[in-house]
Coordinates of C-alpha atoms in Angstrom, one line a residue:
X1 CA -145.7 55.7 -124.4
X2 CA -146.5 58.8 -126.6
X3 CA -144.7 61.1 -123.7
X4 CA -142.1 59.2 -123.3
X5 CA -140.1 60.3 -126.3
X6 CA -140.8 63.6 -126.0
X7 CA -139.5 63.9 -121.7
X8 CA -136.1 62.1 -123.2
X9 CA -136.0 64.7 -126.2
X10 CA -136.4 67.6 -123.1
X11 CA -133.9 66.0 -121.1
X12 CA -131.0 65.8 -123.8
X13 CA -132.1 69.1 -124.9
X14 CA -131.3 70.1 -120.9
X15 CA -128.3 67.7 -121.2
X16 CA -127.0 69.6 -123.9
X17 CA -127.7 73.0 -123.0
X18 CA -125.5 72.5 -119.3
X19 CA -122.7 70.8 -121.5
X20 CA -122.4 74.5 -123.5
X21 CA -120.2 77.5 -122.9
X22 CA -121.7 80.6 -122.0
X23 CA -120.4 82.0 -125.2
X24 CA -122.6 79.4 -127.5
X25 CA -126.0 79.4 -125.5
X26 CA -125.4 83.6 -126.1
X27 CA -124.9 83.0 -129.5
X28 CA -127.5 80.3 -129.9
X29 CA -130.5 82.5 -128.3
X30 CA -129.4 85.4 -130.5
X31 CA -129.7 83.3 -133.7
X32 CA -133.2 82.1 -132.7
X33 CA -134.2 85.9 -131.4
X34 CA -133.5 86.7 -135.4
X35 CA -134.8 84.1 -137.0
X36 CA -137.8 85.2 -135.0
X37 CA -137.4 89.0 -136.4
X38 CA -137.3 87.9 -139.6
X39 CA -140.6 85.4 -139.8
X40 CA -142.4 88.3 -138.1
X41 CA -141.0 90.5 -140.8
X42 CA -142.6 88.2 -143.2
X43 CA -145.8 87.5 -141.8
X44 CA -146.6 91.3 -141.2
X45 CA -145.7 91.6 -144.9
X46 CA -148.2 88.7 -145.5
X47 CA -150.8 90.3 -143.3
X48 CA -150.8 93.6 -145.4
X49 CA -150.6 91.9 -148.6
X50 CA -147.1 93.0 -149.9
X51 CA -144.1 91.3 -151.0
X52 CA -141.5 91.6 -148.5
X53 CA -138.0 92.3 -149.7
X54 CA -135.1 90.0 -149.8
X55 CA -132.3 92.3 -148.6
X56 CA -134.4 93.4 -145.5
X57 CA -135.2 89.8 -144.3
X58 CA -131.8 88.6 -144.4
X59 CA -130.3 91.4 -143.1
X60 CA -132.7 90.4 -140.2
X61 CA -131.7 86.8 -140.2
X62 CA -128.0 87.4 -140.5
X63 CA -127.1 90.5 -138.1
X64 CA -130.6 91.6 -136.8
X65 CA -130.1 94.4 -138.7
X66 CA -133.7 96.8 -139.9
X67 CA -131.9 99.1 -142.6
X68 CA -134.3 101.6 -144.4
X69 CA -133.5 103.7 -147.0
X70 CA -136.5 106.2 -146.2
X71 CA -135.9 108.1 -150.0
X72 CA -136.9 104.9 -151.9
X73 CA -138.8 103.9 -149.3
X74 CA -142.4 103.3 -150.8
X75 CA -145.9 103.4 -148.7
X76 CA -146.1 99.8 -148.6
X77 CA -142.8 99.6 -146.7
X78 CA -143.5 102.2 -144.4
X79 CA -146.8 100.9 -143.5
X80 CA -144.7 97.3 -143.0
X81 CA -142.1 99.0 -141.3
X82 CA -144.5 100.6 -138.9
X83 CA -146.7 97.5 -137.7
X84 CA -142.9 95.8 -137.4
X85 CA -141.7 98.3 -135.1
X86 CA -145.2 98.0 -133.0
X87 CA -145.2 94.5 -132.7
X88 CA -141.4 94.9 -131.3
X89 CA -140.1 91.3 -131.7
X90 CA -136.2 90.8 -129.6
X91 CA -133.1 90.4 -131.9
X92 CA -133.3 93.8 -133.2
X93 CA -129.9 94.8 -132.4
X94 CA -129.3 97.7 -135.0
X95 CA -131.5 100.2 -136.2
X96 CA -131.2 102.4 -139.0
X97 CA -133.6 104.6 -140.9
X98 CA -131.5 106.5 -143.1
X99 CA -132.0 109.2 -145.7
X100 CA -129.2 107.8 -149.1
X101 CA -129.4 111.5 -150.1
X102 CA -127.1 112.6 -147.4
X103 CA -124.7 109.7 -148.8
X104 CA -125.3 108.8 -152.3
X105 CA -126.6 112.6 -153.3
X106 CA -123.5 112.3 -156.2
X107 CA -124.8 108.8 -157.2
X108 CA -126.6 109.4 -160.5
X109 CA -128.1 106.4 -160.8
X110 CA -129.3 106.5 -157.3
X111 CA -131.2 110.4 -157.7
X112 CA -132.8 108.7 -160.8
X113 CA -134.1 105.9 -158.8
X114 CA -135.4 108.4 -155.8
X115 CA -137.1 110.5 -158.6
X116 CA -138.9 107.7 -159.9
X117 CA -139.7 106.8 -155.9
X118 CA -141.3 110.4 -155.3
X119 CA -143.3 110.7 -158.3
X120 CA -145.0 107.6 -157.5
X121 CA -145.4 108.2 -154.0
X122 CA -146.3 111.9 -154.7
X123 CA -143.0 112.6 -151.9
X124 CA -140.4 110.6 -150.3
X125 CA -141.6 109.7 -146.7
X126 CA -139.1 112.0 -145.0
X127 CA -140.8 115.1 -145.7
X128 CA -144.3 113.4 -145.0
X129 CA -144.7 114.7 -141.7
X130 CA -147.9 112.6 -141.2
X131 CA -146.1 108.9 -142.0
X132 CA -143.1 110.4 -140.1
X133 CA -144.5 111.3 -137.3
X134 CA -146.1 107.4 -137.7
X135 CA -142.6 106.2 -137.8
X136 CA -141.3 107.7 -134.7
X137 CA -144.1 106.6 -132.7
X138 CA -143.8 103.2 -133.7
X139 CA -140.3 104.0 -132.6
X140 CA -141.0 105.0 -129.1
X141 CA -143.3 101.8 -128.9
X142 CA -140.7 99.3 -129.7
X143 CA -137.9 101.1 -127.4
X144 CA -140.2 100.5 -124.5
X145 CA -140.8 97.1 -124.8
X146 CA -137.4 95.8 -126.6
X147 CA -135.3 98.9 -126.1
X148 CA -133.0 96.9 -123.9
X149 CA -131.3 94.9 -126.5
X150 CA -130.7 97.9 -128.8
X151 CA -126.9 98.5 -129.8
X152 CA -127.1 101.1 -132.7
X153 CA -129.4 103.8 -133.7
X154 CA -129.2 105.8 -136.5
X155 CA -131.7 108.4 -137.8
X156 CA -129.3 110.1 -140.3
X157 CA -131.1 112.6 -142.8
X158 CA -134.5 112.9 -141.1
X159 CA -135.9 115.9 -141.0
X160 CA -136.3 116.4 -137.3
X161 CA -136.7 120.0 -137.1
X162 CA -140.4 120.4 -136.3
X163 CA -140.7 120.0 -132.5
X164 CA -143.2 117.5 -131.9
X165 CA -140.6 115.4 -134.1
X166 CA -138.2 116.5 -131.9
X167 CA -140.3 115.4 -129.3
X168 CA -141.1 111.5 -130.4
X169 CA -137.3 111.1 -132.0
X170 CA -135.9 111.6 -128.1
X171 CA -138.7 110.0 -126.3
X172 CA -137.4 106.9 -126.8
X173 CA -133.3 107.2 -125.3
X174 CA -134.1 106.8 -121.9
X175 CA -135.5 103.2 -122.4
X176 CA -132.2 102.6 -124.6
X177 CA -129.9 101.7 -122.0
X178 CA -127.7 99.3 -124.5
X179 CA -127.4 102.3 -126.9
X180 CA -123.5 102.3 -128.2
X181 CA -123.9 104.5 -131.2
X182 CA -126.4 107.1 -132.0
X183 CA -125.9 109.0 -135.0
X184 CA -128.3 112.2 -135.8
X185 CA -126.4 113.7 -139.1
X186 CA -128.3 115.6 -140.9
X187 CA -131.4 116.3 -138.9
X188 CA -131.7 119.8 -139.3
X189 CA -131.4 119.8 -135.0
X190 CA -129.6 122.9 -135.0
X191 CA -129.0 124.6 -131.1
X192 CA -132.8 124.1 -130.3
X193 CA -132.9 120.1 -130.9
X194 CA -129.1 119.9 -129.6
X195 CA -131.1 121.5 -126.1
X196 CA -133.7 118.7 -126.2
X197 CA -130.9 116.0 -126.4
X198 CA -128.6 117.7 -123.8
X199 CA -131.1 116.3 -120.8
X200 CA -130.4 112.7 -122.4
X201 CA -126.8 113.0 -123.3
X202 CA -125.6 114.4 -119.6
X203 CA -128.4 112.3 -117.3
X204 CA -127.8 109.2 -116.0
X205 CA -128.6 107.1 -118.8
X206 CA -126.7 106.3 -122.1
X207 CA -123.7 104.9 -120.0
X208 CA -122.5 102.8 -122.7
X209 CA -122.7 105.4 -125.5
X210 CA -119.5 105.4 -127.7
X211 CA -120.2 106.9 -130.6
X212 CA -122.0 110.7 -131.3
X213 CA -123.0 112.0 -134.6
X214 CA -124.3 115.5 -134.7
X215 CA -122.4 116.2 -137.8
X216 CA -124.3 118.7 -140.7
X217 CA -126.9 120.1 -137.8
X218 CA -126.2 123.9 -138.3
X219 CA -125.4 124.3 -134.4
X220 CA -123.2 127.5 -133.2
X221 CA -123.6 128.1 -129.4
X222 CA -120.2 126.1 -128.4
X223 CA -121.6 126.8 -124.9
X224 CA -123.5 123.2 -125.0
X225 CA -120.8 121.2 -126.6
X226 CA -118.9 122.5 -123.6
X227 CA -121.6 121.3 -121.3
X228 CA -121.5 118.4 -123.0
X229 CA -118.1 117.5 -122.4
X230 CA -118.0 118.5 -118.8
X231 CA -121.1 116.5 -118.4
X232 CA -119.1 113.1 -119.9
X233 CA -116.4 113.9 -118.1
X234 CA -118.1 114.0 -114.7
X235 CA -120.1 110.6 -115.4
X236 CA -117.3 108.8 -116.7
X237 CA -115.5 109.6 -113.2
X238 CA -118.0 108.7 -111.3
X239 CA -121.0 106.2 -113.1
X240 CA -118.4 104.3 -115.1
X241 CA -119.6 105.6 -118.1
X242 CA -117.6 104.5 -120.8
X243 CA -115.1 106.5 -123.3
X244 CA -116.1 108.1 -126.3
X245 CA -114.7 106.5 -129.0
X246 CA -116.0 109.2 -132.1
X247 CA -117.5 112.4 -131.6
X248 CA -118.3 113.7 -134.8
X249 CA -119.4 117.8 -135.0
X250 CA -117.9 118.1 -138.7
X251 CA -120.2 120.2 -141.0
X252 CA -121.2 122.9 -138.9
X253 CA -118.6 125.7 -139.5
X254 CA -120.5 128.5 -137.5
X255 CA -119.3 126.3 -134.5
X256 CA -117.9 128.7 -132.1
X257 CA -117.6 130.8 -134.5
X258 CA -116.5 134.5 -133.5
X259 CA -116.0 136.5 -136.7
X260 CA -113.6 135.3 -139.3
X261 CA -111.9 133.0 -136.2
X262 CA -113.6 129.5 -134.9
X263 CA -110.6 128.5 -132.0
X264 CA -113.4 128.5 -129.6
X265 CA -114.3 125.1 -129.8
X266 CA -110.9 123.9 -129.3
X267 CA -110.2 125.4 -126.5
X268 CA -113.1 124.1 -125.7
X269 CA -112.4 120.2 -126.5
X270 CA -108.4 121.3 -124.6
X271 CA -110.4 122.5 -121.2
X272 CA -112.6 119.2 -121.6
X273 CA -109.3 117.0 -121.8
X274 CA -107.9 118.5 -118.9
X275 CA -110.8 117.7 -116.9
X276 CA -110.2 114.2 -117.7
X277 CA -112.7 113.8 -120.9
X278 CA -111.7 110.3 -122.2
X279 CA -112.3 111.4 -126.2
X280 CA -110.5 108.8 -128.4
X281 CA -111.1 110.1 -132.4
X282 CA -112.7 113.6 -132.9
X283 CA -114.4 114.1 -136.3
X284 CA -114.0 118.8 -137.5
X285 CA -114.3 117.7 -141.2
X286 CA -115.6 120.8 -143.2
X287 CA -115.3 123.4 -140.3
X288 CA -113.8 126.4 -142.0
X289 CA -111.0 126.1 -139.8
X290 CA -107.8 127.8 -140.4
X291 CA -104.3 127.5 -139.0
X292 CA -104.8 130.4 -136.6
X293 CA -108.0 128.3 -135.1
X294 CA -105.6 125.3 -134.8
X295 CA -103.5 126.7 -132.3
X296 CA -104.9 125.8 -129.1
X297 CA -104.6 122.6 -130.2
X298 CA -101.2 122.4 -131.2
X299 CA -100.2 124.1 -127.7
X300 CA -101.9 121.6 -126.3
X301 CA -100.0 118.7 -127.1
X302 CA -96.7 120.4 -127.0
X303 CA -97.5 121.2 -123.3
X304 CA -98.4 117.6 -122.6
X305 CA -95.6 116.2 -124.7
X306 CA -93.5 118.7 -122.3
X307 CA -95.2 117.1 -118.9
X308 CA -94.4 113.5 -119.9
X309 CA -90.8 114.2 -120.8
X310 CA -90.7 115.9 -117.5
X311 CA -91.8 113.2 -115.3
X312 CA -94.1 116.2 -113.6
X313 CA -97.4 115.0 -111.8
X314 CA -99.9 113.7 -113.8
X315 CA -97.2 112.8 -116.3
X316 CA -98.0 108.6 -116.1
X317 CA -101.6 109.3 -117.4
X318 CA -102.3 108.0 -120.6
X319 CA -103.5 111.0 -123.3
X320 CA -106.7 109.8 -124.3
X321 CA -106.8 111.5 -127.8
X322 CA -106.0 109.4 -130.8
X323 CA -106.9 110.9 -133.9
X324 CA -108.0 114.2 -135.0
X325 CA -110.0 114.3 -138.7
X326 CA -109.7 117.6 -140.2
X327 CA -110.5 116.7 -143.6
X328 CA -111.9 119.5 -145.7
X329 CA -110.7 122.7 -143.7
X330 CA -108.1 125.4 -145.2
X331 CA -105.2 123.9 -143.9
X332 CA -101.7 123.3 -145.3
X333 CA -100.6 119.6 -144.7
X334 CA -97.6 120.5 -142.4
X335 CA -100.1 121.6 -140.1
X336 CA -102.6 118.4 -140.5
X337 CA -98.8 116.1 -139.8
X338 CA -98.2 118.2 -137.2
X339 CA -101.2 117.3 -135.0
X340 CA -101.2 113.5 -136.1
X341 CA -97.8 113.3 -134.9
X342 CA -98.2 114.8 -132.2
X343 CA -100.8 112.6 -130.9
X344 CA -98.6 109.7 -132.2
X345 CA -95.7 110.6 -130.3
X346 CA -97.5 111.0 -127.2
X347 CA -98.9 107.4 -127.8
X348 CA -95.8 106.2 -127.7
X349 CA -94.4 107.8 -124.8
X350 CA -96.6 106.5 -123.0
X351 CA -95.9 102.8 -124.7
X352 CA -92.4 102.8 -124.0
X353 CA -92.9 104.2 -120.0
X354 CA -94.9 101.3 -119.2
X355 CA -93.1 99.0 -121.1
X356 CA -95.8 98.2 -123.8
X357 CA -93.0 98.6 -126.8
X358 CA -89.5 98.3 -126.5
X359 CA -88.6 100.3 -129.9
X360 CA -87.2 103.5 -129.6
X361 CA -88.9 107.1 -129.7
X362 CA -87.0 107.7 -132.5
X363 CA -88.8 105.3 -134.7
X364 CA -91.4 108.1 -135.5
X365 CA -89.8 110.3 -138.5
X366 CA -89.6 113.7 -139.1
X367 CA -88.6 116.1 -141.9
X368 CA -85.2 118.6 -141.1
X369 CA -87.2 121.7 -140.5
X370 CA -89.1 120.2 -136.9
X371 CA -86.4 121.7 -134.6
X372 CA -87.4 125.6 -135.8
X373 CA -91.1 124.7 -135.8
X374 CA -90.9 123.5 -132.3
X375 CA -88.8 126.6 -131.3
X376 CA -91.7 128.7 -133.0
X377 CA -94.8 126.0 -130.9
X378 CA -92.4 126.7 -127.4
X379 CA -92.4 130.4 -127.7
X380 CA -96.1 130.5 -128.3
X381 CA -96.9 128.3 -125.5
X382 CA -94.4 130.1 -122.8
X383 CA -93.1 126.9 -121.6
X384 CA -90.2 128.1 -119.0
X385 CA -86.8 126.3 -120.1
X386 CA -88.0 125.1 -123.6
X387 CA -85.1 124.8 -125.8
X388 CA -85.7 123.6 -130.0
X389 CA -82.0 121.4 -130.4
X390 CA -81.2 121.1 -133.8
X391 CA -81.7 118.1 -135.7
X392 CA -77.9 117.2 -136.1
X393 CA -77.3 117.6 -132.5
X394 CA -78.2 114.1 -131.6
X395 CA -79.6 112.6 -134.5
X396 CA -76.8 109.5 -134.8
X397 CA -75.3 110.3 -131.7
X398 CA -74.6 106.9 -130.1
X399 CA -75.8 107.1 -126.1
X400 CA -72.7 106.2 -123.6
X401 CA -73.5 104.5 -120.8
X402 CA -73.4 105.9 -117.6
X403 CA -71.3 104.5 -115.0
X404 CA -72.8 102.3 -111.8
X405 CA -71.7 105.6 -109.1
X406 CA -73.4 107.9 -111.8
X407 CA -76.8 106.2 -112.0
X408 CA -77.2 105.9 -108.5
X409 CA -77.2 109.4 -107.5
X410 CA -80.3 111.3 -107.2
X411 CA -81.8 113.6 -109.8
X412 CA -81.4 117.2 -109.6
X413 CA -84.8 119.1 -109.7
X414 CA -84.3 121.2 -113.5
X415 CA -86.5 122.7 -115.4
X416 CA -87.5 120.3 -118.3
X417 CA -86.2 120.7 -121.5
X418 CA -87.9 119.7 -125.4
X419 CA -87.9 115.8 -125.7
X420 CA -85.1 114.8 -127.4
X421 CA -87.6 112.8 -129.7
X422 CA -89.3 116.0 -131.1
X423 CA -86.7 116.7 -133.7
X424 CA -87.7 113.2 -135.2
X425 CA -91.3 113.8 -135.4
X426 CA -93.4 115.4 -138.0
X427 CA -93.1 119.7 -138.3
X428 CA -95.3 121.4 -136.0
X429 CA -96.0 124.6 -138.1
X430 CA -94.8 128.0 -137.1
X431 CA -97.2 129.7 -134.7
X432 CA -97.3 133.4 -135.3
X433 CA -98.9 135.3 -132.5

């Protein structure tokens, strides 16, 4: 009699669970895998004797979330967060042990908080290399065992240049094969740490990566940034690797850098997009760059804004670049306009070829002073047949409709003219040689 009740209760539990979507028994396991995260959060806390903190457990509970703020992080909490890590409970879907000074440095309230911090602790943990070095391998333990269901990692602000450091902060991507974003601001990785991720970055693993911090690293050889690329390119043609939604390389001005001039790393993102680099938003904040360095860039839409009003091969592709962020450089704004538009114009080319949106080109704006601009951009870039119109030429000119024995002739092979659109975009700026 006394299992009785509890065979029904298993059987409308079964009941139940073939009666819900996919979607919902998802859903329901990954509420239960954080409730579980969070109780182990507590009793660890328990274990130790310490108080465990509010913001940390719910985080847990709600998103399965572990953010650590490693400046006002005392020794308590990094003994806590250590035996967590070990005891790797599933629902941990983000991870992020995070340095605030990197992103509340002009917060005054905050440095008087992280002073208070470091004179009890005697240091904040990021420069203890001991309880570091702790941290990491605590890291490597939980990436081998619940690595799988990992989403987003984030070790902005750590100071990873010591190489055994190095060492346990990489050890654990290969086991990562859910990774999406990884973001490494800050590290101090500079070319040598940059080589020790290369290997995990262009192998076979990290297929689903979409987003790439390596902003504020103090890197300069452009030659692995280049490998980089190629590498992505080559493994999103062949192991369906995704496309890179953010690459972020802002912060390190000696990029490339070749005297006074840094257009080397350009050309090198151009090459990368020819070779069929699928690169949505890239992130040059704070790059010393100047309007000479932006050139290859500019030439570079203008010659694929050229192919697509051409109809030439290749011409139905879509241009995977969105968005360039160039935030902080020594750069007039006709220039910064220039390249958005650009990119814009070539998004809707390819809208209104497929038959995604039915508005006009002329929909994107421009100022009077595009048409000499573009004649400057054509010049530079040697495109045979490139004529700038002016503005008034066909501005408002209504479009006559051809007749029926006119549209059925065949085209005559021309050279390809300016798109008629480009004197309604944005100013390119003038491109001196």
């Amino acid at each position: 009699r006394q299992q009785e009740p509890r065979e029904k209760t298993k059987r409308n539990a079964a009941s139940a669970g073939r009666g819900m979507s996919p979607f919902r028994l998802c859903s329901a396991s990954a509420e239960r895998a954080q409730q579980r995260c969070a109780r182990v959060y507590r009793t660890v806390c328990a274990r130790l004797g310490f108080v465990p903190e509010l913001a940390v457990c719910s985080d847990l509970l709600d998103f399965g979330t572990l953010a650590i703020d490693l400046e006002l992080c005392s020794d308590a909490q990094a003994e806590s967060l250590a035996v967590f890590l070990r005891e790797a409970p599933p629902g941990v879907q983000q991870l992020i042990l995070y340095s605030g000074r990197c992103l509340f440095s002009g917060d005054r309230d905050y440095r008087a908080r992280m002073r208070a911090v470091q004179q009890r602790n005697r240091g904040s943990l990021r420069h203890h290399e001991a309880r570091l070095q702790e941290l990491l391998a605590a890291l490597n333990v939980f990436s081998s065992l619940q690595g799988h269901g990992l989403a987003i990692l984030d070790l902005s602000g750590l100071s990873l240049h010591h190489p055994a450091q190095l060492l346990l902060a990489f050890q654990c991507l290969p086991d990562l094969t859910a990774l999406q974003r990884l973001h490494l601001g800050g590290c101090g990785l500079r070319d040598k740490g940059f080589i020790q991720l290369l290997p995990h970055l262009a192998g076979r693993g990290l297929l689903r990566l979409s987003h790439l911090a390596v902003d504020r690293n103090g890197m300069q050889d452009v030659r692995l940034i280049a490998k980089f690329m190629r590498s992505r390119a080559e493994r999103q043609r062949r192991c369906n690797a995704v496309p890179l939604q953010v690459l972020d390389l802002s912060g390190n001005p000696m990029l490339g850098a070749c005297g006074s001039r840094r257009g080397t790393l350009l050309h090198v993102v151009c090459a990368s997009l020819c070779n069929g680099l699928l690169l949505r938003t890239l992130h040059i904040r704070c790059m010393c760059l100047t309007a000479q360095d932006l050139q290859p860039l500019l030439l570079f839409i203008w010659r694929e804004i050229a192919r697509r009003q051409s109809e030439v091969a290749g011409a139905y592709r879509s241009f995977p670049l969105r968005s360039v962020a160039l935030e902080g450089n020594s750069l007039d704004c006709e220039f910064v306009e220039a390249v958005a538009d650009g990119l814009e114009l070539l998004a809707v080319l390819h809208s209104t070829r497929f038959g995604r949106a039915r508005a006009p080109i002329t929909a994107v704006t421009t100022s009077a002073a595009t048409a000499s601009l573009l004649a400057r951009a054509s010049a530079a870039a040697r495109i045979p047949g490139a004529k700038a119109v002016p503005p008034a030429a066909h501005a408002h000119a209504p479009r006559r409709r051809r007749k029926r024995s006119q549209r059925r002739r065949p085209r005559k092979k021309r050279e390809h003219s300016p798109p008629r659109s480009l004197n309604r975009t944005s100013s390119l700026p003038i491109l001196r040689s």
